[in-house]
Amino acid sequence: MMVPQQDISSFEHAPNNAWDIQLDRAICSHVQAGLNYEWLVTNGLGGYAAGSIEGATTRSYHGLLVAALKPPVGRTVLVTKIDEEVTVPGKEIVRLGVNEYHDGTIDPQGYHFLTGVSLEADIPCFRYQLNEQLVLEKRIWMEYGQNTTYIQYTLHGELPQHVDDELWLTLVPFCLSRNHHTVTQGSDDWQFIVDAQENRCRIRAYNEAPVYHLIAGPSAFFSPTGLWYWNVLHRHDVERGLPGQEDVYQPGIFRLPLAPGMHASFVLTAESTPAHDFGSALHEEAVTEALQRHQHRVKQILATVDCSVDNLQHRDAVLA
């Protein structure tokens, strides 16, 4: 679900279907406007993924994997966000992430490339114009009944003829391990425990912390970094008089090849035993099957509910 942070009661020009939500470039490429729009997906356990459409975490509650470790409570922020970088022909690096810091700095400024955000049933879809030829789409959803988030990237367009440069997608995850009501203060002496393999890693913030996994496809490779990013701002928490500044940990980066028409999927999970196919040669098939399961379930739900915008300001417009 996507809603603006302010003025949710203004629906004079809303579509007939409350789930038919589309935001165009006028909003998406204007960072101060885009940071007021937020999306949310849930897993039926109390866990969720949420963020601003720009990608910056404007609340401490935001995260790509907020697991309900003691359903329906025990909500724990494990992965706050992922910044993406795409190496396009000519070896130009297009940075799609957006982070806001305590002094007002916004870096990277990936909102310049965000041309649209839409809701496909309950799945947010983000579209980035990389250059004149290439568009990258990103979709995010969760497995019902599991603390598992899927992020699927799809490249559209054509490469110029006689271009031999490979396209690469770099994923930069930011990790924590905290109650979703709190914030984290990092330390140079605090290094997360990261068990790395070629295309995946197993993470614990400290010995007694919950374990979670980041898994890419078989053609990806993971490079450890172990960096703290200091003084990230959660602007809407500051507006509410809450602690609005924290440090986030980058355990490493994933790099994976891209080609027009192909999917590249990333799995975040706090399940003790991730599905065997994740990270294997069947990785993309497994994620596609997860997407189809999700779409089938949501289609059944939407067939039984009122999707009109009548009286929407007095209704709870969240599909869980």
Tab-separated table of C-alpha atoms in Angstrom, residues 174-176 184 186 227-232 246-250:
chain	number	residue	atom	x	y	z
A	174	PHE	CA	22.125	-1.604	5.318
A	175	CYS	CA	21.584	-3.792	8.356
A	176	LEU	CA	20.621	-3.537	12.017
A	184	THR	CA	20.922	2.289	16.966
A	186	GLY	CA	27.095	2.367	16.127
A	227	LEU	CA	31.258	-0.195	7.346
A	228	TRP	CA	29.146	2.029	9.554
A	229	TYR	CA	27.143	4.852	7.977
A	230	TRP	CA	26.819	7.540	10.613
A	231	ASN	CA	24.036	9.997	11.455
A	232	VAL	CA	21.269	8.836	9.131
A	246	GLU	CA	20.909	6.653	13.923
A	247	ASP	CA	23.835	4.704	12.508
A	248	VAL	CA	23.403	1.763	10.130
A	249	TYR	CA	25.782	-1.060	9.248
A	250	GLN	CA	26.834	-2.132	5.776
